[in-house]
mmCIF file of C-alpha atoms in Angstrom:
data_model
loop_
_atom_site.group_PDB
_atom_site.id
_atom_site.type_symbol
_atom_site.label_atom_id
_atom_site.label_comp_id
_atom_site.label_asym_id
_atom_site.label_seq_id
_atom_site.Cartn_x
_atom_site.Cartn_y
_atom_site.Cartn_z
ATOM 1 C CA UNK A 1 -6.767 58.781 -48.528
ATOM 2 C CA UNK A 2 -4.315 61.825 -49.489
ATOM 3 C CA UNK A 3 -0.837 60.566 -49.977
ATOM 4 C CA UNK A 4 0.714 63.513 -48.238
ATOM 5 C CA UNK A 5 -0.189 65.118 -44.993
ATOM 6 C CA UNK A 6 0.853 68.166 -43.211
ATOM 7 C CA UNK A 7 3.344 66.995 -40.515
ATOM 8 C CA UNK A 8 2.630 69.398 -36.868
ATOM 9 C CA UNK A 9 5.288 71.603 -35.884
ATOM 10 C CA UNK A 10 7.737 70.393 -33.605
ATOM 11 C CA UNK A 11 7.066 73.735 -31.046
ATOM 12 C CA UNK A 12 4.586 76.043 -30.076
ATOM 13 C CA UNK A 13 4.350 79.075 -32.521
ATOM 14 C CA UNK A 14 6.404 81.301 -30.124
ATOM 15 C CA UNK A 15 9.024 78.988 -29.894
ATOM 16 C CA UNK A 16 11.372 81.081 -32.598
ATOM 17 C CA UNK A 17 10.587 84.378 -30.864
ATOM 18 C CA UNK A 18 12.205 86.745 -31.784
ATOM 19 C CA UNK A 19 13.728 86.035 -34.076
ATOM 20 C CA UNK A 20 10.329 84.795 -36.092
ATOM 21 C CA UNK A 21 7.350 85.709 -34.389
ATOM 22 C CA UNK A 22 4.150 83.127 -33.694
ATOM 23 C CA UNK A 23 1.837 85.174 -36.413
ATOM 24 C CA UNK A 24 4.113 83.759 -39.118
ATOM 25 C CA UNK A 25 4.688 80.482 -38.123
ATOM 26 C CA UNK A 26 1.021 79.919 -37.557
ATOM 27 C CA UNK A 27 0.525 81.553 -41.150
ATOM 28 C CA UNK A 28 3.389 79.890 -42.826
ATOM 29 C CA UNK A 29 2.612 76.348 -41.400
ATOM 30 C CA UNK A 30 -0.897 76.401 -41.315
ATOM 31 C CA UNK A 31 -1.760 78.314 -44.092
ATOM 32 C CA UNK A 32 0.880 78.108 -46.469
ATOM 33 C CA UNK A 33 2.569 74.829 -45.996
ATOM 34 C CA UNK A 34 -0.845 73.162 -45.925
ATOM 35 C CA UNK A 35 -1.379 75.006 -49.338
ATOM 36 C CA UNK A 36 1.224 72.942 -51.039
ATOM 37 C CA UNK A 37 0.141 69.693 -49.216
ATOM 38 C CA UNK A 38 -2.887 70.558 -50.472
ATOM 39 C CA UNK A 39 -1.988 71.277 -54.201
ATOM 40 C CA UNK A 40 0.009 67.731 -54.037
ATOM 41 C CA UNK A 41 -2.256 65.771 -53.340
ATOM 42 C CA UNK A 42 -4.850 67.782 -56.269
ATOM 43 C CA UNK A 43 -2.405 67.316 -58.669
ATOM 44 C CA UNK A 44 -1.843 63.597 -58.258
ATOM 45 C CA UNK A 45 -5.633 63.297 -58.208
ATOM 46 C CA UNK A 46 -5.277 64.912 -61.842
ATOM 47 C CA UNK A 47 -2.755 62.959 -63.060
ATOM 48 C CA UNK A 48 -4.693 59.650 -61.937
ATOM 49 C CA UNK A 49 -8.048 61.144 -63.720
ATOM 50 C CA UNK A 50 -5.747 61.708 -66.760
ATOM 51 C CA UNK A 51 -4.485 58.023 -67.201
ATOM 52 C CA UNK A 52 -7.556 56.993 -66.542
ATOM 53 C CA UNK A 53 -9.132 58.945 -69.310
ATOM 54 C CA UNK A 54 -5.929 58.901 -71.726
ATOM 55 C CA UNK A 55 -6.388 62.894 -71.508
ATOM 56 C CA UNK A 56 -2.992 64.275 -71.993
ATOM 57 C CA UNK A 57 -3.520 67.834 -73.184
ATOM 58 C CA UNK A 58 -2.619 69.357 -69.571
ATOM 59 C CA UNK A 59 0.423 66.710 -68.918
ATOM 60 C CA UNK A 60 3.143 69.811 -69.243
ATOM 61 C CA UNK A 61 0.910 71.663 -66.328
ATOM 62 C CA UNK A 62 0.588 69.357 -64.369
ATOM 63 C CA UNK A 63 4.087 67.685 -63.882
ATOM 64 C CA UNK A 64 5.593 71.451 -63.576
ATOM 65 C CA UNK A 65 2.388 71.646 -60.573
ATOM 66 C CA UNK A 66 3.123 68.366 -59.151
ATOM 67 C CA UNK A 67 7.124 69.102 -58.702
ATOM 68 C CA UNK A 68 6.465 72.654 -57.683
ATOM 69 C CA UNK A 69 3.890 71.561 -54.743
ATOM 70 C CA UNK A 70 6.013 68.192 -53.474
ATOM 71 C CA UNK A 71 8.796 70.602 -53.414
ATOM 72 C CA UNK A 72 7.369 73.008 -51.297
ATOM 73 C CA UNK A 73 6.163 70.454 -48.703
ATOM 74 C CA UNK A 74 9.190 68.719 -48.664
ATOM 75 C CA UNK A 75 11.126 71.979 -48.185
ATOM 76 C CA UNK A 76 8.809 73.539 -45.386
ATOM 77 C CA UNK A 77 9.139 69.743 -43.842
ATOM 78 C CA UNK A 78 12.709 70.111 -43.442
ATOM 79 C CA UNK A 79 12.616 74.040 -42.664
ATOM 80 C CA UNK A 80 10.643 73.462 -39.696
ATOM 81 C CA UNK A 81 12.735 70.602 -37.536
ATOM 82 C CA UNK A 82 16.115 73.054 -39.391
ATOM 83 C CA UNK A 83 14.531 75.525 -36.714
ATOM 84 C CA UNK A 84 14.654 75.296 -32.738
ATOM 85 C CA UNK A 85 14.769 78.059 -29.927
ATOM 86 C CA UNK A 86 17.920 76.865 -28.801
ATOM 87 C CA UNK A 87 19.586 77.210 -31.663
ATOM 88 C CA UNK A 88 22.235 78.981 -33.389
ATOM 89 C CA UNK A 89 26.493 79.534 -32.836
ATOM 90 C CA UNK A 90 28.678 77.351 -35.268
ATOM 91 C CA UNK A 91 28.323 73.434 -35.290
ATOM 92 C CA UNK A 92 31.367 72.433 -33.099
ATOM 93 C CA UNK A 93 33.155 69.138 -32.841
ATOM 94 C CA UNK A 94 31.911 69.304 -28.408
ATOM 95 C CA UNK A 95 28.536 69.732 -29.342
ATOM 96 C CA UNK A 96 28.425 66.663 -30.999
ATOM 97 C CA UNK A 97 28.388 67.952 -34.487
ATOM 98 C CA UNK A 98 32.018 67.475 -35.210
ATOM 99 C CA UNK A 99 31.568 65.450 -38.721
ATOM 100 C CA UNK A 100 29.471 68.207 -39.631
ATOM 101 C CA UNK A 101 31.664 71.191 -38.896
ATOM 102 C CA UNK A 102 34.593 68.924 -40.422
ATOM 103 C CA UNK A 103 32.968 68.488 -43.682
ATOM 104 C CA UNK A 104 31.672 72.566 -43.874
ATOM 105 C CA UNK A 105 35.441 73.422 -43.281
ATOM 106 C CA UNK A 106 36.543 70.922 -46.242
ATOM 107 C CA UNK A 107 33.521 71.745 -49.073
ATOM 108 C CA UNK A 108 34.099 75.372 -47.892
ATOM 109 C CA UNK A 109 37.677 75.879 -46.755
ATOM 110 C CA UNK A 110 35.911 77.396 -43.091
ATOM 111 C CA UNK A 111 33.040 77.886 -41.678
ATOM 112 C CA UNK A 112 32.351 81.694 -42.245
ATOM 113 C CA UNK A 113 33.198 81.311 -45.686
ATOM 114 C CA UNK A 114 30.052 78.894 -45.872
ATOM 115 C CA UNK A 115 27.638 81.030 -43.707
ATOM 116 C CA UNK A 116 28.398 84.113 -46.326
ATOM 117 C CA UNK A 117 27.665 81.802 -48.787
ATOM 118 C CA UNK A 118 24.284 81.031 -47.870
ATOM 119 C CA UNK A 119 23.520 83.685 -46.449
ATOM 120 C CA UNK A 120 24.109 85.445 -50.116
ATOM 121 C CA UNK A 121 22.725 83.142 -51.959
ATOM 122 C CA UNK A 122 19.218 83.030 -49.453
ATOM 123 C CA UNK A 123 19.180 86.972 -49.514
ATOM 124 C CA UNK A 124 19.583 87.554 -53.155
ATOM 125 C CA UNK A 125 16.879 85.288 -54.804
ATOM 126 C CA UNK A 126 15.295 86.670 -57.346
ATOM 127 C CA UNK A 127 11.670 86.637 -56.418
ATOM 128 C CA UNK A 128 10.775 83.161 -54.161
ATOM 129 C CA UNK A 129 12.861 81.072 -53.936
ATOM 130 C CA UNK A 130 15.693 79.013 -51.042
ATOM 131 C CA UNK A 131 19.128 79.153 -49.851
ATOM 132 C CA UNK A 132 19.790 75.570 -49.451
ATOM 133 C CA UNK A 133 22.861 73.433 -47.898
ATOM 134 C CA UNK A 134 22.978 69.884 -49.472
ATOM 135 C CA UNK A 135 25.110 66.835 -49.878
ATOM 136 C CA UNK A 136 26.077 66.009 -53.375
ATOM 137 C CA UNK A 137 26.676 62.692 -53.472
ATOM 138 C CA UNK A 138 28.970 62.075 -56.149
ATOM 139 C CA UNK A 139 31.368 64.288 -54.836
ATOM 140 C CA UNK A 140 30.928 63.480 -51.520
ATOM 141 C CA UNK A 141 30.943 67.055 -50.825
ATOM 142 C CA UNK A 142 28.575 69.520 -49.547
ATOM 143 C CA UNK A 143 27.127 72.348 -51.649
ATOM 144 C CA UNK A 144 24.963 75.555 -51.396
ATOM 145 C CA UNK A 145 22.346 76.082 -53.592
ATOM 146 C CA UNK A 146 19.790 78.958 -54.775
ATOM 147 C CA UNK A 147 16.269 77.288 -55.122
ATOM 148 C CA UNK A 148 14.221 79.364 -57.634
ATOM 149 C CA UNK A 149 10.083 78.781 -56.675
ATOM 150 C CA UNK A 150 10.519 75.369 -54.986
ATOM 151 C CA UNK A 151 12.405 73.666 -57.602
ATOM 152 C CA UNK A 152 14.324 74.808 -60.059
ATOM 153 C CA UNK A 153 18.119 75.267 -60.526
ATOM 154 C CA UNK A 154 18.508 72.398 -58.262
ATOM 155 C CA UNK A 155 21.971 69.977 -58.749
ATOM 156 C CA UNK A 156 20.368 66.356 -59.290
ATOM 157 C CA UNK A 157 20.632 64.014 -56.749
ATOM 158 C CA UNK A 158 21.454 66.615 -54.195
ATOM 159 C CA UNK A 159 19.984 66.264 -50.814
ATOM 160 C CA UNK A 160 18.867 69.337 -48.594
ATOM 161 C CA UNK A 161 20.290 69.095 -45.227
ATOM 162 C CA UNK A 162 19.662 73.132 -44.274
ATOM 163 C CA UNK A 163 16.930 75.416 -46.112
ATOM 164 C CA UNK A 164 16.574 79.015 -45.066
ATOM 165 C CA UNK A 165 13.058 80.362 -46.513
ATOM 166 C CA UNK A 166 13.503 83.261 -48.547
ATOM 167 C CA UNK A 167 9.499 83.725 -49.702
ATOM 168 C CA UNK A 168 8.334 86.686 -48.753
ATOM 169 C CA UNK A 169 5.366 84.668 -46.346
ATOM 170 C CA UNK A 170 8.089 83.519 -44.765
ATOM 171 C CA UNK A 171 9.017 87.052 -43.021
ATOM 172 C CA UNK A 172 7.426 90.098 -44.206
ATOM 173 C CA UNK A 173 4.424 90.327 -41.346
ATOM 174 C CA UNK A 174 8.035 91.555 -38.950
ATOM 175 C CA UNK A 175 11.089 92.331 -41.679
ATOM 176 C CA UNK A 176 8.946 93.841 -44.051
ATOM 177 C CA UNK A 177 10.873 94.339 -47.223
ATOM 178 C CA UNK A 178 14.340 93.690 -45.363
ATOM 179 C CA UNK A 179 15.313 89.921 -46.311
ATOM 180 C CA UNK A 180 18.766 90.143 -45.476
ATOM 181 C CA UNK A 181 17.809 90.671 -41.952
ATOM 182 C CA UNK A 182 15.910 87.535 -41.879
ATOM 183 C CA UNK A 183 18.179 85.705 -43.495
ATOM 184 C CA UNK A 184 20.733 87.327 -41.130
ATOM 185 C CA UNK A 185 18.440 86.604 -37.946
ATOM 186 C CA UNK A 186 18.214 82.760 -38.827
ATOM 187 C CA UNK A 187 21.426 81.429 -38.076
ATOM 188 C CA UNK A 188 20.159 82.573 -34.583
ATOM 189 C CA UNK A 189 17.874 79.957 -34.665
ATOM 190 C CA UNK A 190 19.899 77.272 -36.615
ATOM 191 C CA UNK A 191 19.267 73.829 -35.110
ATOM 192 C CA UNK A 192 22.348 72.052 -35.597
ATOM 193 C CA UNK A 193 21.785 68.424 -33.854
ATOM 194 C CA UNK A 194 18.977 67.929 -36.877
ATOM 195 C CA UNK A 195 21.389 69.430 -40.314
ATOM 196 C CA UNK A 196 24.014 66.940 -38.470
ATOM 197 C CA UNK A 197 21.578 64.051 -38.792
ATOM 198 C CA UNK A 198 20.466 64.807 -42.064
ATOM 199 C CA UNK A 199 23.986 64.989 -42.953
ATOM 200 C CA UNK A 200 25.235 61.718 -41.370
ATOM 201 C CA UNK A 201 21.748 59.580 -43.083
ATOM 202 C CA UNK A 202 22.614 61.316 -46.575
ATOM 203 C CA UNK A 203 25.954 60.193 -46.553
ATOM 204 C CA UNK A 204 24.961 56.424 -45.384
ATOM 205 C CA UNK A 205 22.770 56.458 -48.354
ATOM 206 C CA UNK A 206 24.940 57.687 -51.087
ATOM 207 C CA UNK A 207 25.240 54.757 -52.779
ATOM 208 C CA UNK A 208 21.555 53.571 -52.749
ATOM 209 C CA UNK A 209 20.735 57.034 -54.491
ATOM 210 C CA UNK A 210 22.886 57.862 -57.100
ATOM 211 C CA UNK A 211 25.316 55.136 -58.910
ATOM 212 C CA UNK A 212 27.426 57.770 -61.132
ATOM 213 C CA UNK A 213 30.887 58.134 -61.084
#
């Protein structure tokens, strides 16, 4: 039985209209998505093959496969529920997200100073890569980071709370070569009731994942 699985989106395809239109969301999801669920699950297979055989030689490719697949589907995971038709504004304290909007004020010093931010660091990835929102726990604050691929230049420890897609699959069917309108056009679609949960659960379990200073 595969260990991972590709989870079903939590909306029609048309759901992010128009902001992202249903061709790419059926592409992305069921295409690309299931690629690196997929590619997992292959390389874990290969790994299991090479204990079993004591074959080694291919150990460097396939740890740098197995983090750059998990990645991905961990990534598109949270990308997808990050998403809702509904969405968008600033996280306010009457919409319920109050500890949210707090914390974005205190890691950022206000909230448009963290949606340039982002927003910079999404649009000017070199090549594939993320603009990520995450809660470092040592610090207890929150951070924005530029994924390269899936996984690299990534703080340690650091959990994703908000991921903005910044592969080209992930808008050029309808922006073409034009990723700062994408990136632009997301926080129209920015669902903040789920980066407010995945803030509050990765500050409850701050302590369980990282014991440093």
């Amino acid at each position: 039985m595969a260990t991972y699985t590709l989870p079903e989106l939590p909306y029609d395809y048309a759901a992010l209209e128009p902001v992202i239109n249903p061709q790419i969301i059926e592409l992305h999801h069921d295409k690309h998505h299931a690629a690196y669920v997929k590619g997992a699950n292959d390389t874990l297979e290969q790994l299991e093959e090479a204990r079993d055989k004591e074959a080694w030689a291919a150990v460097n490719g396939l740890q740098k496969n197995l983090a750059f697949h998990l990645s991905g589907h961990i990534l598109h995971s949270i990308y997808w529920h990050n998403m809702t038709g509904d969405g968008g504004g600033e996280p306010l304290a009457a919409d319920g997200v109050g500890d949210l909007a707090d914390a974005i004020a205190e890691s950022f010093g206000s909230y448009a100073g963290f949606k340039s931010q982002l927003t910079k660091a999404a649009a000017t990835t070199q090549g594939s890569g993320w603009g990520v929102l995450a809660y470092e726990p040592v610090s207890g604050r929150l951070i924005v980071e530029q994924v390269y691929d899936h996984q690299g230049n990534v703080g340690q420890g650091s959990v994703p709370i908000l991921v903005f897609d910044a592969w080209e699959h992930a808008f050029y069917l309808q922006y073409k070569n034009q990723k700062v309108d994408f990136i632009e056009a997301m926080w129209r679609v920015v669902n903040w009731q789920d980066v407010a949960r995945r803030y509050a659960a990765a500050k409850e379990r701050a302590d369980v994942l990282l014991l440093a200073p």
